[in-house]
Amino acid sequence: MTVVRRTLLRHALATLAAVLLVCALVVAGVWWLAHDEAVRRAEQVSRRVAAAVVVPLADRDLAAAGPEARKRLLEDVAPFRTVGMVSRVKVWLVEGPSARVVFSDEPKVEGLTRRFDPDLAARLDGGAAVVLTVPADDEHRYEQGPSQREVFLGFTDAAGRPARLEVYVPVDVTGATIRALGLLVPPVIAGLLAVALAVLPMSVALARRRDRERAERRDAALYGLAAGELARRDLARRLHDDVLPGLASAGMMLDLAPARPELLSRARESVGDGMTRIRSVLDELLPDEIDAAGLPAALRALATAGEPVAAVETGATDGLGDRTAVLLHRMAGELLRNARTHAAADRITVQLAVQGGPGGRARLTVSDDGTGFDPDAHPAPGHVGLPLVRRAAEDAGGRVTVRSSPRAGSTVVVELPAA
């Protein structure tokens, strides 16, 4: 699966997860608001009913009221029942710790007695309207059905006895939630999809960048292994071709020395020549440490160590630190190797400049007139020198700028903190 396809899949899954999460939060929020609105509406309806029926009820002694009072109650609540604002009304008379239904639009519940919750009684006596969910029990067997709330209001009758008005108000929390979701969810989903589409190009670009960085690290590791193998083979070849024959010849001359003493001097010369060659190989494997003062000379040595010979232009190195000098030397060697190996250049120029003294910037520029390349394209297999230089510069707090195009040569500028 390609990087773009993997990114699109991950982006789609992340978008789906975000949509589901946000929709779940919207559903929970809308349901809570609908539930809260149902409680508020039930309280409003109950107070409107109370305004219509409590005044005439409070003018009567509820314990002695008869059919005429019940008829008046039914007439008062009839408008509310007709429009569906109220499904049931009960009037309770408090008699000690219990309460009895003295009036209701359902005759079967009149005379019902139960203990009244002291906490509920205290809230009602304090003037509060208490909204409760209708419980599913035998007492409320005549009030079961669509979702509704029971609202209690307290008052006193003409005899000064505490009484309770209970109003059952139909509410449609589920329906209200569905209607609100129908209005809210489509814009929410559309907004999330718009955001997902807006950030998709950025996600693809970041995925490609990560894939390119992984490829560069992989190529760098392969490059390091290959370079190590080439170095070992070169060392073996040079020892085999240059050093071992001389040492073998010295050994033979030493074997013949008892009969021919003049061979001792020749054997000594052969051993000395072998030691000189070994020292030369070791010097190349372990070059002298580079410092700021020696960097110009080291760059000139690199420039003459291959074909074509590069032109070197260096200025003052005031403010250049030794660690930066070592890093610039290594980068110059890698860039020269790139120009000679891959660019087929006829002319190569190396420039070194230090600006600003201590705390300033060191600039290394390597230019060639070779084949050039597309700096934005992924490097071909084996072409990891430039990515290595770029990564090393970034790790040191610097940057690398590349100007090149096919068949137009290349210019690589490395800028590092001088100190």
XYZ file of C-alpha atoms in Angstrom:
419
model
C 0.000 0.000 0.000
C 1.407 3.382 -1.011
C 2.036 6.236 1.390
C -0.883 8.222 -0.039
C -3.296 5.296 0.316
C -2.186 4.610 3.890
C -2.576 8.295 4.710
C -6.017 8.461 3.125
C -7.110 5.374 5.064
C -5.797 6.721 8.375
C -7.333 10.119 7.641
C -10.695 8.539 6.827
C -10.634 6.451 10.025
C -9.642 9.475 12.111
C -12.409 11.537 10.498
C -14.949 8.776 11.147
C -13.849 8.529 14.783
C -14.096 12.313 15.173
C -17.553 12.364 13.580
C -18.786 9.566 15.852
C -17.318 11.202 18.958
C -18.722 14.638 18.166
C -22.107 13.183 17.232
C -22.184 11.242 20.499
C -21.410 14.434 22.415
C -24.066 16.326 20.459
C -26.649 13.593 21.159
C -25.802 13.618 24.868
C -25.932 17.409 25.017
C -29.202 17.669 23.081
C -30.813 14.947 25.207
C -29.755 16.748 28.370
C -31.133 20.036 27.039
C -34.364 18.325 25.968
C -34.714 16.747 29.408
C -34.054 20.094 31.077
C -36.556 21.779 28.757
C -39.134 19.098 29.621
C -38.732 19.827 33.327
C -38.999 23.573 32.709
C -42.093 23.158 30.523
C -43.752 20.866 33.076
C -43.213 23.457 35.802
C -44.594 26.264 33.601
C -47.707 24.258 32.704
C -48.304 23.268 36.306
C -48.141 26.895 37.469
C -50.608 27.920 34.772
C -52.957 25.156 35.921
C -52.447 26.207 39.523
C -53.362 29.780 38.660
C -56.673 28.487 37.287
C -57.660 25.983 39.976
C -55.821 26.731 43.217
C -57.687 29.969 44.007
C -61.143 28.370 43.949
C -59.812 25.303 45.773
C -58.238 27.446 48.467
C -61.624 29.068 49.104
C -63.135 25.708 50.096
C -62.806 23.348 52.998
C -61.465 20.387 50.990
C -62.424 17.897 53.721
C -66.102 18.870 53.396
C -66.260 19.654 49.670
C -68.684 17.619 47.589
C -69.579 16.862 43.966
C -70.034 20.535 43.148
C -66.385 21.246 43.977
C -65.275 18.310 41.836
C -67.386 19.573 38.924
C -65.812 23.025 39.249
C -62.316 21.461 39.242
C -63.070 19.547 36.066
C -64.357 22.701 34.387
C -61.229 24.607 35.359
C -58.806 21.976 33.990
C -60.843 21.100 30.900
C -59.123 23.677 28.617
C -55.701 22.350 29.566
C -56.729 18.756 28.941
C -58.360 19.628 25.607
C -55.139 21.063 24.137
C -53.024 18.243 25.616
C -51.109 20.356 28.102
C -52.302 18.221 31.041
C -53.157 14.525 31.187
C -54.223 14.202 34.830
C -54.877 16.401 37.879
C -54.998 15.305 41.534
C -55.684 17.309 44.675
C -54.219 15.888 47.882
C -55.288 16.869 51.373
C -52.594 16.407 53.984
C -53.886 14.568 57.059
C -51.054 14.215 59.535
C -48.158 12.220 58.033
C -50.376 10.989 55.170
C -52.178 12.577 52.275
C -55.468 11.635 50.594
C -56.690 12.320 47.057
C -59.867 14.375 47.495
C -60.342 15.420 43.828
C -59.190 14.041 40.484
C -60.381 13.898 36.907
C -60.026 10.102 37.309
C -62.672 9.057 39.916
C -60.926 5.729 40.550
C -58.027 7.387 42.332
C -60.140 9.566 44.626
C -59.754 8.390 48.204
C -56.238 7.040 47.585
C -54.068 7.537 50.691
C -50.306 7.354 51.056
C -47.506 8.659 53.256
C -46.044 11.866 51.887
C -42.266 12.227 51.697
C -41.225 14.716 54.446
C -38.492 16.210 52.251
C -40.974 16.711 49.403
C -43.475 18.234 51.857
C -40.854 20.669 53.144
C -39.989 21.818 49.616
C -43.676 22.308 48.745
C -44.366 24.214 51.957
C -41.453 26.467 50.981
C -43.234 27.436 47.737
C -41.203 25.312 45.323
C -42.641 23.436 42.377
C -41.248 19.875 42.390
C -40.995 18.078 39.049
C -40.613 14.278 39.128
C -40.632 11.429 36.630
C -43.798 9.355 36.902
C -42.820 6.090 38.620
C -43.999 2.754 37.260
C -45.912 1.485 40.311
C -49.457 0.501 41.255
C -50.315 3.966 42.562
C -49.694 5.443 39.118
C -51.318 2.660 37.098
C -53.741 5.180 35.551
C -50.951 7.584 34.521
C -48.734 5.230 32.522
C -48.249 5.837 28.807
C -46.252 8.393 26.824
C -43.413 10.167 28.579
C -44.705 12.632 31.152
C -43.733 14.419 34.358
C -45.663 14.865 37.592
C -45.444 18.316 39.186
C -46.378 19.046 42.810
C -47.442 22.480 44.098
C -48.382 23.250 47.697
C -51.270 25.417 48.993
C -53.737 25.579 51.953
C -57.527 25.248 51.864
C -60.093 27.476 53.551
C -59.697 25.545 56.821
C -55.930 26.207 56.831
C -55.033 22.588 56.142
C -52.044 21.936 53.846
C -52.934 20.554 50.431
C -51.067 19.523 47.286
C -51.925 20.030 43.639
C -50.437 17.289 41.438
C -50.422 17.910 37.674
C -49.314 15.333 35.067
C -47.746 17.058 32.048
C -46.989 15.085 28.842
C -43.456 15.664 27.565
C -41.697 14.248 24.512
C -37.986 14.182 25.349
C -37.219 11.598 22.676
C -39.120 13.427 19.954
C -37.575 16.769 20.891
C -34.115 15.186 20.864
C -34.658 13.661 17.422
C -35.972 16.925 15.996
C -33.026 18.891 17.405
C -30.549 16.321 16.132
C -32.113 16.555 12.695
C -31.261 20.255 12.718
C -27.822 20.061 14.364
C -26.146 16.853 13.208
C -26.012 17.526 9.421
C -24.193 20.891 9.835
C -21.863 19.365 12.417
C -20.966 16.464 10.133
C -20.586 18.801 7.161
C -18.270 21.041 9.189
C -16.124 18.117 10.335
C -15.873 16.795 6.788
C -14.902 20.248 5.544
C -12.150 20.461 8.164
C -10.967 16.950 7.317
C -10.791 17.828 3.612
C -8.977 21.074 4.420
C -6.231 19.330 6.417
C -5.973 16.328 4.086
C -3.256 17.873 1.843
C -1.204 18.672 4.939
C -1.588 15.102 6.219
C -0.491 13.687 2.858
C 2.488 16.055 2.732
C 3.561 15.108 6.269
C 3.157 11.406 5.487
C 5.289 11.749 2.382
C 7.903 13.655 4.354
C 8.016 10.940 7.036
C 8.269 8.279 4.346
C 11.080 10.208 2.667
C 12.922 10.562 5.972
C 12.565 6.830 6.646
C 13.900 6.089 3.169
C 16.816 8.460 3.753
C 17.665 6.780 7.052
C 17.448 3.370 5.407
C 19.618 4.495 2.501
C 22.076 6.096 4.911
C 22.380 2.822 6.823
C 22.923 0.904 3.576
C 25.372 3.576 2.459
C 27.307 3.211 5.698
C 27.452 -0.571 5.345
C 28.538 -0.291 1.723
C 31.143 2.343 2.546
C 32.533 0.189 5.330
C 32.718 -2.817 3.008
C 34.454 -0.757 0.302
C 36.929 0.584 2.860
C 37.732 -2.944 4.036
C 38.192 -4.163 0.473
C 40.409 -1.201 -0.403
C 42.507 -1.796 2.696
C 42.838 -5.494 1.874
C 43.792 -4.716 -1.733
C 46.439 -2.166 -0.763
C 47.936 -4.467 1.849
C 47.917 -7.353 -0.611
C 49.339 -5.378 -3.548
C 51.718 -2.947 -1.846
C 52.725 -4.205 1.581
C 52.600 -8.002 1.650
C 54.833 -8.586 -1.439
C 57.588 -6.434 0.048
C 57.359 -8.157 3.422
C 57.327 -11.580 1.755
C 60.410 -10.576 -0.235
C 62.132 -9.427 2.960
C 61.344 -12.776 4.565
C 62.946 -14.655 1.657
C 66.039 -12.459 1.780
C 66.368 -13.086 5.495
C 66.226 -16.827 4.838
C 69.106 -16.447 2.330
C 71.090 -13.994 4.471
C 73.371 -16.624 6.133
C 74.791 -17.476 2.718
C 74.524 -13.988 1.256
C 75.052 -11.335 3.958
C 74.527 -8.491 1.449
C 70.782 -9.366 1.403
C 70.400 -8.129 5.004
C 70.511 -4.491 3.964
C 68.053 -5.088 1.135
C 65.693 -6.913 3.540
C 65.967 -4.013 5.969
C 65.064 -1.574 3.182
C 62.124 -3.733 2.135
C 60.780 -3.888 5.734
C 61.213 -0.099 6.105
C 59.369 0.487 2.842
C 56.527 -1.771 4.054
C 56.292 0.151 7.315
C 56.108 3.407 5.385
C 53.271 2.054 3.241
C 51.368 0.796 6.309
C 51.779 4.188 7.971
C 50.386 5.839 4.839
C 47.309 3.596 4.924
C 46.786 4.318 8.632
C 47.092 8.048 8.042
C 44.295 7.837 5.478
C 42.116 5.749 7.783
C 42.788 8.013 10.779
C 43.407 11.511 9.409
C 44.799 14.257 11.587
C 42.284 16.171 13.674
C 40.986 19.267 11.913
C 40.855 22.575 13.773
C 39.646 26.009 12.725
C 43.106 27.223 11.758
C 43.834 24.146 9.656
C 40.493 23.981 7.873
C 41.555 25.970 4.742
C 44.553 23.679 4.195
C 42.384 20.606 4.810
C 39.884 21.825 2.231
C 42.658 22.309 -0.325
C 43.829 18.757 0.376
C 40.325 17.456 -0.277
C 40.134 19.533 -3.455
C 43.261 17.901 -4.900
C 42.457 14.363 -3.743
C 40.341 13.481 -6.781
C 39.342 14.417 -10.301
C 38.528 17.031 -11.278
C 40.648 19.125 -8.952
C 38.414 21.696 -7.241
C 39.153 25.386 -6.871
C 39.166 26.517 -3.214
C 38.377 30.038 -2.031
C 38.663 30.683 1.723
C 38.476 33.791 3.791
C 39.355 34.466 7.405
C 38.226 31.867 9.936
C 37.981 34.228 12.915
C 35.256 33.021 15.290
C 35.128 29.535 13.803
C 35.044 26.791 16.423
C 37.037 23.570 16.098
C 33.950 21.344 16.258
C 32.302 23.339 13.466
C 35.535 23.094 11.456
C 35.512 19.292 11.754
C 31.874 19.162 10.645
C 32.501 21.488 7.684
C 35.483 19.369 6.605
C 33.379 16.214 6.599
C 30.538 17.920 4.741
C 32.943 19.311 2.139
C 34.363 15.828 1.586
C 30.880 14.366 1.104
C 29.799 17.141 -1.278
C 33.000 16.835 -3.318
C 32.490 13.075 -3.521
C 28.931 13.653 -4.771
C 30.074 16.114 -7.436
C 32.819 13.806 -8.656
C 30.824 10.575 -8.514
C 27.328 11.569 -9.630
C 27.499 14.973 -11.359
C 30.160 14.243 -13.998
C 31.388 17.793 -13.373
C 34.298 19.446 -15.189
C 34.630 22.327 -12.730
C 34.055 22.301 -8.963
C 34.415 25.284 -6.650
C 34.627 25.232 -2.846
C 34.108 28.472 -0.917
C 34.391 29.030 2.836
C 33.343 32.221 4.595
C 32.831 33.113 8.256
C 30.612 36.105 8.955
C 30.007 37.913 12.219
C 32.925 36.569 14.229
C 32.081 34.619 17.411
C 28.385 33.899 17.437
C 28.196 34.426 13.665
C 27.616 32.022 10.816
C 29.990 29.845 8.823
C 29.076 29.275 5.187
C 30.409 26.476 3.003
C 29.483 26.563 -0.700
C 30.220 23.748 -3.158
C 29.319 24.429 -6.811
C 29.734 22.320 -9.933
C 28.824 22.469 -13.628
C 27.619 18.881 -13.734
C 24.393 17.183 -14.733
C 22.283 18.692 -11.952
C 19.123 17.187 -10.482
C 15.692 18.004 -9.055
C 16.193 18.980 -5.377
C 12.559 18.187 -4.544
C 12.672 14.645 -5.936
C 13.389 11.627 -3.744
C 17.094 10.746 -4.037
C 17.928 7.747 -6.200
C 19.291 4.613 -4.490
C 22.853 5.203 -3.374
C 22.529 9.010 -3.546
C 22.419 9.661 0.198
C 25.340 12.063 0.580
C 23.211 15.194 0.401
C 20.527 13.887 2.837
C 23.314 13.012 5.270
C 24.765 16.524 4.987
C 21.322 18.082 5.453
C 20.565 16.005 8.528
C 23.966 16.742 10.071
C 23.481 20.471 9.471
C 20.000 20.434 11.048
C 21.318 18.542 14.077
C 23.987 21.252 14.492
C 21.423 24.061 14.308
C 22.187 24.997 10.703
C 20.587 24.563 7.335
C 21.359 23.424 3.787
C 20.169 25.230 0.665
C 20.308 23.484 -2.712
C 19.995 25.222 -6.071
C 19.995 22.855 -9.016
C 18.070 21.689 -12.052
C 18.711 18.948 -14.630
C 21.686 19.725 -16.917
C 22.300 23.070 -15.167
C 24.833 22.209 -12.466
C 24.377 22.397 -8.700
C 25.151 24.727 -5.807
C 24.932 23.513 -2.219
C 25.219 26.085 0.576
C 25.752 24.903 4.150
C 25.245 27.425 6.952
C 26.233 26.548 10.513
C 26.711 28.452 13.771
C 30.380 29.460 13.654
C 31.191 28.713 17.284
